[in-house]
Amino acid sequence: MADFNREAYYAESLSTSSNTSTTLQTKVSLAFTPKPDSEYFILSSGLFGLNNNSVRFAVKIVNGATEYAFHDYESGSGSEIHPNFSVSRASFGASPGQQTFQYQFGLGTAGTATATLSDARLIAFSRHEHDGYAEALSTTGASTTTYINKISLSLEVPADGYYLCVFSGETDTFSAPHSTGIRLTVDGTAQFTGYQANGDSASWSQ
């Protein structure tokens, strides 16, 4: 296997923190100095809870004023614990200096509720020339049981071995009693299929 000479950085906060405001608070910070003229992948994960299903929950990944991920959720029963995951890409110029990425959370809409976040992790690692990445950030609607393609990524792998495939996204279902299905395929073969019930929002990853 080739030596890709990656740089990697990691931070975590595993305890449970709470927020009752729409002003998002920082749960985890990750500071590092990127290599010049480089790209890094930023991954986040955590477990969130919300005790009022009429109020939404929000999380962001930010670096200063730049937003790299934003998820807005609705909790079905108001007493559930849900996973949150995101993957994004950050690009830096010739003299980037130290960067500080923050994993923030709070209420997505105003109301009487408590948002919680635990097991929060932030990971940053440098991109290698053979890494592939694609994104589609706009909202796409579907009204059929036939899956439609949201995003595609094609790449040539340079050597035999194991490769990590990561995806993330957010779904919403607005019409009872239906659910939303999401699927990841590799060369036409389904590798992951998940479903989200009516009335809930969900973050998906694999």
Coordinates of N, CA and C in Angstrom, one line a residue:
M1 N 0.8 -1.2 0.0 CA 0.0 0.0 0.0 C 0.9 1.3 0.0
A2 N 0.4 2.3 -0.7 CA 1.2 3.5 -0.8 C 1.1 4.3 0.5
D3 N 2.1 5.0 0.8 CA 2.1 5.9 2.0 C 1.6 7.3 1.5
F4 N 0.5 7.6 2.0 CA -0.2 8.9 1.6 C 0.3 10.1 2.4
N5 N 1.0 9.9 3.4 CA 1.6 11.0 4.2 C 0.5 12.0 4.6
R6 N -0.5 11.5 5.2 CA -1.6 12.4 5.6 C -1.3 13.1 7.0
E7 N -1.9 14.3 7.1 CA -1.9 14.9 8.4 C -3.3 14.7 9.0
A8 N -3.5 14.4 10.3 CA -4.8 14.2 10.9 C -4.8 14.8 12.3
Y9 N -6.0 15.3 12.6 CA -6.2 16.0 13.9 C -7.6 15.6 14.4
Y10 N -7.7 15.6 15.8 CA -8.8 15.0 16.4 C -9.1 15.7 17.7
A11 N -10.4 15.9 18.0 CA -10.9 16.4 19.3 C -12.2 15.8 19.6
E12 N -12.5 15.7 20.9 CA -13.8 15.1 21.3 C -14.3 15.7 22.6
S13 N -15.6 15.6 22.8 CA -16.2 15.9 24.1 C -17.3 15.0 24.3
L14 N -17.1 14.0 25.2 CA -18.1 12.8 25.3 C -19.2 13.0 26.3
S15 N -19.0 14.0 27.2 CA -20.1 14.2 28.2 C -21.3 14.9 27.5
T16 N -22.4 14.9 28.2 CA -23.6 15.6 27.7 C -23.7 17.0 28.1
S17 N -23.9 17.9 27.0 CA -24.0 19.3 27.2 C -25.4 19.7 26.8
S18 N -26.0 20.8 27.4 CA -27.3 21.2 27.0 C -27.4 22.7 26.6
N19 N -28.4 23.0 25.9 CA -28.6 24.4 25.4 C -30.1 24.6 25.2
T20 N -30.6 25.7 25.8 CA -32.0 26.0 25.7 C -32.3 27.2 24.8
S21 N -31.3 27.6 24.0 CA -31.3 28.9 23.2 C -31.1 28.5 21.7
T22 N -31.6 29.5 20.9 CA -31.3 29.4 19.5 C -29.9 29.9 19.1
T23 N -29.3 30.5 20.1 CA -27.8 30.9 19.9 C -27.0 29.6 20.1
L24 N -26.4 29.2 19.1 CA -25.7 27.9 19.2 C -24.4 28.1 20.0
Q25 N -24.1 27.0 20.8 CA -22.9 27.0 21.6 C -22.0 26.0 21.1
T26 N -20.7 26.2 21.4 CA -19.6 25.3 20.9 C -19.5 24.1 21.8
K27 N -19.6 22.9 21.3 CA -19.4 21.7 22.0 C -17.9 21.2 21.9
V28 N -17.3 21.2 20.7 CA -16.0 20.8 20.5 C -15.3 21.8 19.6
S29 N -14.0 22.1 19.9 CA -13.1 22.9 19.0 C -11.9 22.1 18.6
L30 N -11.5 22.3 17.3 CA -10.4 21.6 16.8 C -9.5 22.6 16.1
A31 N -8.3 22.9 16.6 CA -7.4 23.9 16.0 C -6.2 23.2 15.5
F32 N -5.8 23.6 14.3 CA -4.6 23.1 13.6 C -4.2 24.0 12.5
T33 N -2.9 23.9 12.1 CA -2.4 24.7 11.0 C -2.2 23.8 9.8
P34 N -3.1 24.1 8.7 CA -3.0 23.2 7.5 C -1.7 23.5 6.7
K35 N -1.4 22.5 5.9 CA -0.3 22.7 5.0 C -0.7 23.7 3.9
P36 N 0.3 24.5 3.4 CA 0.0 25.5 2.3 C -0.7 24.8 1.1
D37 N -1.6 25.6 0.5 CA -2.3 25.1 -0.7 C -2.8 23.7 -0.6
S38 N -3.6 23.5 0.4 CA -4.1 22.1 0.7 C -5.6 22.1 0.9
E39 N -6.1 20.8 0.9 CA -7.5 20.6 1.2 C -7.5 19.6 2.3
Y40 N -8.6 19.7 3.2 CA -8.8 18.8 4.3 C -10.2 18.4 4.3
F41 N -10.4 17.1 4.7 CA -11.8 16.7 5.0 C -12.1 16.9 6.5
I42 N -13.3 17.4 6.8 CA -13.7 17.7 8.1 C -14.9 16.7 8.4
L43 N -14.8 15.9 9.4 CA -15.8 14.9 9.8 C -16.3 15.2 11.2
S44 N -17.6 15.2 11.4 CA -18.1 15.4 12.8 C -19.1 14.3 13.1
S45 N -19.3 13.9 14.4 CA -20.3 13.0 14.8 C -20.7 13.3 16.2
G46 N -21.9 12.9 16.5 CA -22.4 13.1 17.9 C -23.8 12.6 18.1
L47 N -24.3 12.6 19.3 CA -25.6 12.1 19.6 C -26.4 13.3 20.2
F48 N -27.6 13.6 19.6 CA -28.3 14.7 20.1 C -29.7 14.3 20.6
G49 N -30.2 15.0 21.5 CA -31.5 14.8 22.1 C -32.3 16.1 22.2
L50 N -33.6 16.0 22.2 CA -34.5 17.2 22.2 C -35.8 16.8 23.0
N51 N -36.2 17.5 24.0 CA -37.3 17.1 24.8 C -38.6 17.7 24.4
N52 N -38.7 18.3 23.3 CA -40.0 18.9 22.8 C -40.0 18.8 21.3
N53 N -41.0 17.9 20.8 CA -41.0 17.7 19.4 C -41.7 18.8 18.5
S54 N -42.1 19.9 19.2 CA -42.5 21.0 18.4 C -41.4 22.0 18.1
V55 N -40.3 21.8 18.6 CA -39.1 22.6 18.4 C -38.0 21.8 17.7
R56 N -37.3 22.5 16.9 CA -36.2 21.8 16.1 C -34.8 22.0 16.7
F57 N -34.0 21.1 16.4 CA -32.6 21.0 16.9 C -31.7 21.4 15.7
A58 N -30.6 22.2 16.0 CA -29.7 22.6 14.9 C -28.2 22.3 15.3
V59 N -27.4 21.9 14.4 CA -26.0 21.8 14.6 C -25.3 22.4 13.4
K60 N -24.1 23.0 13.7 CA -23.2 23.6 12.6 C -21.8 23.2 12.8
I61 N -21.0 23.1 11.7 CA -19.6 23.0 11.8 C -19.1 24.3 11.1
V62 N -18.4 25.1 11.9 CA -17.9 26.4 11.4 C -16.4 26.6 11.7
N63 N -15.8 27.5 10.8 CA -14.4 27.9 11.0 C -14.5 29.4 10.9
G64 N -14.5 30.1 12.0 CA -14.7 31.6 11.9 C -16.1 31.9 11.4
A65 N -16.2 32.7 10.4 CA -17.5 33.0 9.8 C -17.9 32.1 8.7
T66 N -17.1 31.1 8.4 CA -17.4 30.1 7.3 C -18.1 28.9 7.8
E67 N -19.3 28.6 7.2 CA -20.0 27.4 7.7 C -19.8 26.3 6.7
Y68 N -19.4 25.1 7.3 CA -19.1 23.9 6.5 C -20.2 22.9 6.5
A69 N -21.0 22.9 7.5 CA -22.1 21.9 7.6 C -23.2 22.5 8.5
F70 N -24.4 22.3 8.1 CA -25.6 22.7 8.9 C -26.7 21.7 8.8
H71 N -27.1 21.2 9.9 CA -28.2 20.2 10.0 C -29.3 20.8 10.9
D72 N -30.6 20.6 10.5 CA -31.7 21.1 11.2 C -32.7 19.9 11.4
Y73 N -33.0 19.5 12.6 CA -33.7 18.3 12.8 C -35.0 18.5 13.6
E74 N -35.9 17.6 13.4 CA -37.1 17.5 14.2 C -37.2 16.1 14.8
S75 N -37.4 16.1 16.1 CA -37.5 14.9 16.9 C -38.9 14.3 16.9
G76 N -39.1 13.1 16.6 CA -40.4 12.5 16.4 C -41.2 12.5 17.7
S77 N -40.6 12.1 18.8 CA -41.4 11.9 20.1 C -41.0 12.9 21.1
G78 N -39.9 13.6 20.9 CA -39.4 14.5 22.0 C -38.6 13.9 23.1
S79 N -38.4 12.6 23.0 CA -37.6 11.9 24.0 C -36.6 10.9 23.4
E80 N -36.3 11.1 22.1 CA -35.4 10.2 21.4 C -33.9 10.8 21.4
I81 N -33.0 9.8 21.2 CA -31.6 10.2 20.9 C -31.3 9.9 19.5
H82 N -30.7 10.8 18.8 CA -30.5 10.6 17.3 C -29.0 10.9 17.0
P83 N -28.4 10.2 16.0 CA -27.1 10.4 15.6 C -27.0 11.6 14.7
N84 N -25.9 12.3 14.8 CA -25.6 13.4 13.8 C -24.2 13.2 13.2
F85 N -24.1 13.4 11.9 CA -22.8 13.1 11.2 C -22.8 14.1 10.1
S86 N -21.5 14.6 9.8 CA -21.3 15.4 8.6 C -19.9 15.2 8.1
V87 N -19.8 15.4 6.8 CA -18.5 15.4 6.1 C -18.4 16.6 5.2
S88 N -17.4 17.3 5.2 CA -17.2 18.5 4.4 C -15.8 18.6 4.0
R89 N -15.5 19.6 3.1 CA -14.2 19.8 2.6 C -13.8 21.3 2.8
A90 N -12.6 21.5 3.2 CA -12.0 22.8 3.4 C -10.8 23.0 2.6
S91 N -10.7 24.2 1.9 CA -9.5 24.5 1.1 C -8.8 25.7 1.7
F92 N -7.5 25.6 1.6 CA -6.6 26.6 2.2 C -5.6 27.1 1.1
G93 N -5.1 28.4 1.3 CA -4.2 29.0 0.4 C -2.8 28.8 0.8
A94 N -1.9 29.7 0.3 CA -0.5 29.6 0.5 C 0.0 29.8 1.9
S95 N -0.7 30.6 2.7 CA -0.3 30.9 4.1 C -1.6 30.8 5.0
P96 N -2.1 29.7 5.3 CA -3.4 29.6 5.9 C -3.4 30.0 7.4
G97 N -2.2 29.8 8.1 CA -2.2 30.0 9.5 C -3.1 29.1 10.3
Q98 N -3.2 29.2 11.6 CA -4.0 28.3 12.4 C -5.5 28.5 12.1
Q99 N -6.2 27.3 12.0 CA -7.6 27.3 11.8 C -8.3 26.7 13.0
T100 N -9.5 27.2 13.3 CA -10.2 26.6 14.5 C -11.6 26.2 14.0
F101 N -11.9 24.9 13.9 CA -13.2 24.4 13.6 C -14.0 24.1 14.8
Q102 N -15.3 24.5 14.8 CA -16.1 24.3 16.0 C -17.4 23.5 15.6
Y103 N -17.8 22.6 16.5 CA -19.0 21.8 16.4 C -20.0 22.5 17.4
Q104 N -21.0 23.1 16.8 CA -21.9 23.9 17.6 C -23.3 23.3 17.5
F105 N -24.1 23.6 18.6 CA -25.5 23.0 18.7 C -26.4 23.9 19.5
G106 N -27.7 23.8 19.3 CA -28.7 24.5 20.0 C -30.1 24.3 19.4
L107 N -31.0 25.1 19.7 CA -32.4 25.0 19.2 C -32.4 25.6 17.8
G108 N -33.1 24.9 16.9 CA -33.2 25.4 15.5 C -34.4 26.3 15.4
T109 N -35.4 26.3 16.2 CA -36.5 27.2 16.3 C -36.7 27.6 17.7
A110 N -37.3 28.8 18.0 CA -37.5 29.2 19.3 C -38.6 28.4 20.0
G111 N -38.5 28.2 21.3 CA -39.5 27.5 22.0 C -38.9 27.1 23.4
T112 N -39.8 26.4 24.2 CA -39.4 25.9 25.5 C -38.9 24.5 25.3
A113 N -37.6 24.3 25.3 CA -37.0 23.0 25.0 C -35.6 23.0 25.4
T114 N -35.1 21.8 25.6 CA -33.6 21.6 25.9 C -33.0 20.7 24.9
A115 N -32.0 21.2 24.2 CA -31.2 20.4 23.2 C -30.0 19.9 24.0
T116 N -29.7 18.6 23.7 CA -28.5 18.0 24.3 C -27.6 17.5 23.2
L117 N -26.3 17.4 23.5 CA -25.3 16.8 22.6 C -24.3 16.1 23.4
S118 N -24.0 14.9 23.0 CA -23.0 14.1 23.7 C -22.2 13.3 22.7
D119 N -21.1 12.7 23.1 CA -20.2 11.8 22.2 C -19.9 12.6 21.0
A120 N -19.5 13.9 21.1 CA -19.2 14.7 20.0 C -17.7 14.6 19.6
R121 N -17.5 14.5 18.3 CA -16.1 14.3 17.8 C -15.9 15.1 16.5
L122 N -14.7 15.7 16.4 CA -14.3 16.4 15.2 C -13.0 15.8 14.7
I123 N -12.9 15.5 13.4 CA -11.7 14.9 12.8 C -11.4 15.7 11.6
A124 N -10.2 16.1 11.4 CA -9.7 16.7 10.1 C -8.5 15.9 9.6
F125 N -8.5 15.6 8.3 CA -7.3 15.0 7.7 C -7.1 15.5 6.3
S126 N -5.9 15.6 6.0 CA -5.5 16.2 4.7 C -5.9 15.3 3.5
R127 N -6.2 15.9 2.4 CA -6.7 15.2 1.2 C -5.5 14.8 0.4
H128 N -5.5 13.5 -0.1 CA -4.5 13.0 -1.0 C -5.0 13.1 -2.4
E129 N -4.1 13.1 -3.4 CA -4.5 13.3 -4.8 C -5.4 12.3 -5.3
H130 N -5.4 11.1 -4.7 CA -6.3 10.0 -5.2 C -7.7 10.0 -4.5
D131 N -7.9 10.9 -3.5 CA -9.1 10.9 -2.8 C -10.2 11.6 -3.7
G132 N -11.4 11.0 -3.7 CA -12.5 11.6 -4.4 C -13.5 12.3 -3.5
Y133 N -14.2 13.3 -4.0 CA -15.2 14.1 -3.2 C -16.2 14.7 -4.2
A134 N -17.4 14.6 -3.8 CA -18.5 15.3 -4.5 C -19.6 15.8 -3.5
E135 N -20.3 16.8 -3.9 CA -21.3 17.3 -3.0 C -22.5 17.9 -3.8
A136 N -23.7 17.8 -3.2 CA -24.9 18.5 -3.8 C -25.6 19.0 -2.6
L137 N -25.6 20.3 -2.4 CA -26.0 20.9 -1.2 C -27.5 21.5 -1.3
S138 N -28.0 21.6 -2.4 CA -29.4 22.0 -2.6 C -30.4 20.9 -2.2
T139 N -31.7 21.3 -2.0 CA -32.7 20.3 -1.6 C -33.4 19.8 -2.9
T140 N -33.5 18.5 -2.9 CA -34.2 17.8 -4.0 C -35.4 17.0 -3.4
G141 N -36.5 17.1 -4.1 CA -37.8 16.4 -3.7 C -38.0 15.2 -4.5
A142 N -38.7 14.2 -3.9 CA -39.1 13.0 -4.6 C -40.5 12.6 -4.1
S143 N -41.3 12.1 -5.0 CA -42.7 11.7 -4.7 C -43.0 10.3 -5.3
T144 N -41.9 9.4 -5.3 CA -42.1 8.1 -5.9 C -41.3 7.1 -5.1
T145 N -41.6 5.8 -5.1 CA -40.9 4.8 -4.4 C -39.6 4.4 -5.2
T146 N -39.5 4.9 -6.4 CA -38.3 4.6 -7.2 C -37.2 5.6 -6.8
Y147 N -36.0 5.1 -6.4 CA -34.9 6.0 -5.9 C -34.4 6.8 -7.1
I148 N -34.2 8.1 -6.8 CA -33.6 9.0 -7.7 C -32.2 9.3 -7.3
N149 N -31.3 9.6 -8.2 CA -29.9 9.9 -7.9 C -29.7 11.3 -7.5
K150 N -29.1 11.5 -6.3 CA -28.8 12.8 -5.8 C -27.4 13.3 -6.1
I151 N -26.5 12.4 -6.0 CA -25.1 12.7 -6.3 C -24.3 11.5 -6.7
S152 N -23.3 11.7 -7.5 CA -22.4 10.6 -8.0 C -21.0 11.0 -7.8
L153 N -20.2 10.0 -7.6 CA -18.7 10.1 -7.5 C -18.0 9.0 -8.2
S154 N -17.2 9.3 -9.2 CA -16.4 8.4 -9.9 C -15.0 8.6 -9.7
L155 N -14.2 7.6 -9.5 CA -12.8 7.7 -9.3 C -12.1 6.4 -9.7
E156 N -10.8 6.5 -10.0 CA -10.0 5.3 -10.2 C -9.1 5.1 -9.0
V157 N -9.1 3.9 -8.5 CA -8.3 3.6 -7.3 C -6.9 3.1 -7.8
P158 N -5.8 3.6 -7.2 CA -4.5 3.4 -7.7 C -3.9 2.0 -7.4
A159 N -4.5 1.3 -6.4 CA -3.9 0.0 -6.0 C -4.9 -0.8 -5.3
D160 N -4.7 -2.1 -5.3 CA -5.6 -3.0 -4.5 C -5.5 -2.7 -3.0
G161 N -6.7 -3.0 -2.4 CA -6.7 -2.7 -1.0 C -8.1 -2.3 -0.5
Y162 N -8.2 -1.8 0.7 CA -9.5 -1.3 1.2 C -9.6 0.2 1.1
Y163 N -10.7 0.7 0.8 CA -10.9 2.1 0.6 C -12.2 2.5 1.5
L164 N -12.1 3.7 2.1 CA -13.1 4.2 2.9 C -14.1 5.0 2.1
C165 N -15.4 4.7 2.1 CA -16.4 5.5 1.4 C -17.3 6.1 2.5
V166 N -17.4 7.4 2.5 CA -18.2 8.1 3.5 C -19.2 9.0 2.8
F167 N -20.5 8.9 3.3 CA -21.5 9.9 2.8 C -22.3 10.4 4.0
S168 N -22.8 11.6 3.7 CA -23.7 12.2 4.7 C -24.8 13.0 4.0
G169 N -25.9 13.2 4.7 CA -27.0 14.0 4.1 C -28.1 14.1 5.1
E170 N -29.1 14.9 4.7 CA -30.3 15.1 5.6 C -31.6 14.9 4.9
T171 N -32.5 14.2 5.5 CA -33.8 13.9 4.8 C -34.9 14.5 5.7
D172 N -36.1 14.8 5.1 CA -37.3 15.2 5.7 C -38.5 14.6 5.0
T173 N -39.5 14.1 5.8 CA -40.7 13.6 5.2 C -41.9 14.4 5.7
F174 N -42.7 14.9 4.8 CA -43.7 15.9 5.2 C -45.2 15.3 5.1
S175 N -45.4 14.1 4.6 CA -46.7 13.6 4.4 C -46.9 12.3 5.1
A176 N -47.8 12.2 6.0 CA -48.2 10.9 6.7 C -49.0 10.1 5.7
P177 N -48.8 8.7 5.8 CA -48.0 7.9 6.7 C -46.7 7.5 6.0
H178 N -46.1 8.3 5.1 CA -45.0 7.9 4.3 C -43.7 8.0 5.1
S179 N -42.7 7.4 4.5 CA -41.3 7.5 5.0 C -40.4 7.8 3.9
T180 N -39.2 8.2 4.2 CA -38.2 8.5 3.2 C -37.1 7.5 3.2
G181 N -36.7 6.9 2.1 CA -35.7 6.0 2.0 C -34.4 6.6 1.4
I182 N -33.3 6.2 1.8 CA -32.0 6.7 1.3 C -31.1 5.5 1.1
R183 N -30.3 5.6 0.0 CA -29.5 4.4 -0.4 C -28.2 4.8 -0.9
L184 N -27.1 4.1 -0.6 CA -25.8 4.2 -1.2 C -25.5 3.0 -2.0
T185 N -25.1 3.2 -3.3 CA -24.7 2.1 -4.1 C -23.3 2.3 -4.6
V186 N -22.6 1.2 -4.8 CA -21.3 1.2 -5.4 C -21.3 0.3 -6.6
D187 N -21.0 0.8 -7.8 CA -21.1 0.1 -9.0 C -22.5 -0.6 -9.2
G188 N -23.5 0.1 -8.8 CA -24.9 -0.4 -8.9 C -25.4 -1.3 -7.8
T189 N -24.5 -1.7 -6.9 CA -24.9 -2.6 -5.8 C -25.2 -1.8 -4.5
A190 N -26.3 -2.0 -3.9 CA -26.7 -1.2 -2.7 C -25.8 -1.7 -1.6
Q191 N -25.1 -0.7 -0.9 CA -24.3 -1.0 0.2 C -24.9 -0.5 1.6
F192 N -25.9 0.4 1.5 CA -26.6 0.8 2.6 C -28.0 1.3 2.2
T193 N -29.0 1.0 3.0 CA -30.4 1.5 2.8 C -30.9 1.8 4.2
G194 N -31.5 3.0 4.3 CA -32.1 3.4 5.6 C -33.4 4.1 5.3
Y195 N -34.3 4.2 6.3 CA -35.6 4.8 6.2 C -35.8 5.7 7.4
Q196 N -36.6 6.8 7.1 CA -36.9 7.8 8.0 C -38.4 8.0 8.1
A197 N -39.0 7.9 9.3 CA -40.4 7.9 9.4 C -41.0 9.3 9.2
N198 N -42.3 9.4 8.9 CA -42.9 10.7 8.7 C -42.8 11.5 10.0
G199 N -42.6 12.8 9.8 CA -42.5 13.8 10.9 C -41.2 13.9 11.5
D200 N -40.2 13.1 11.1 CA -38.8 13.2 11.7 C -37.9 13.8 10.6
S201 N -36.8 14.3 11.1 CA -35.7 14.6 10.2 C -34.6 13.7 10.6
A202 N -33.7 13.4 9.6 CA -32.7 12.4 9.9 C -31.4 12.8 9.2
S203 N -30.3 12.4 9.9 CA -28.9 12.6 9.3 C -28.4 11.2 9.0
W204 N -27.9 11.0 7.8 CA -27.5 9.6 7.4 C -26.0 9.6 7.1
S205 N -25.4 8.5 7.5 CA -23.9 8.4 7.2 C -23.6 6.9 7.1
Q206 N -22.5 6.6 6.5 CA -22.0 5.2 6.3 C -20.5 5.3 6.2

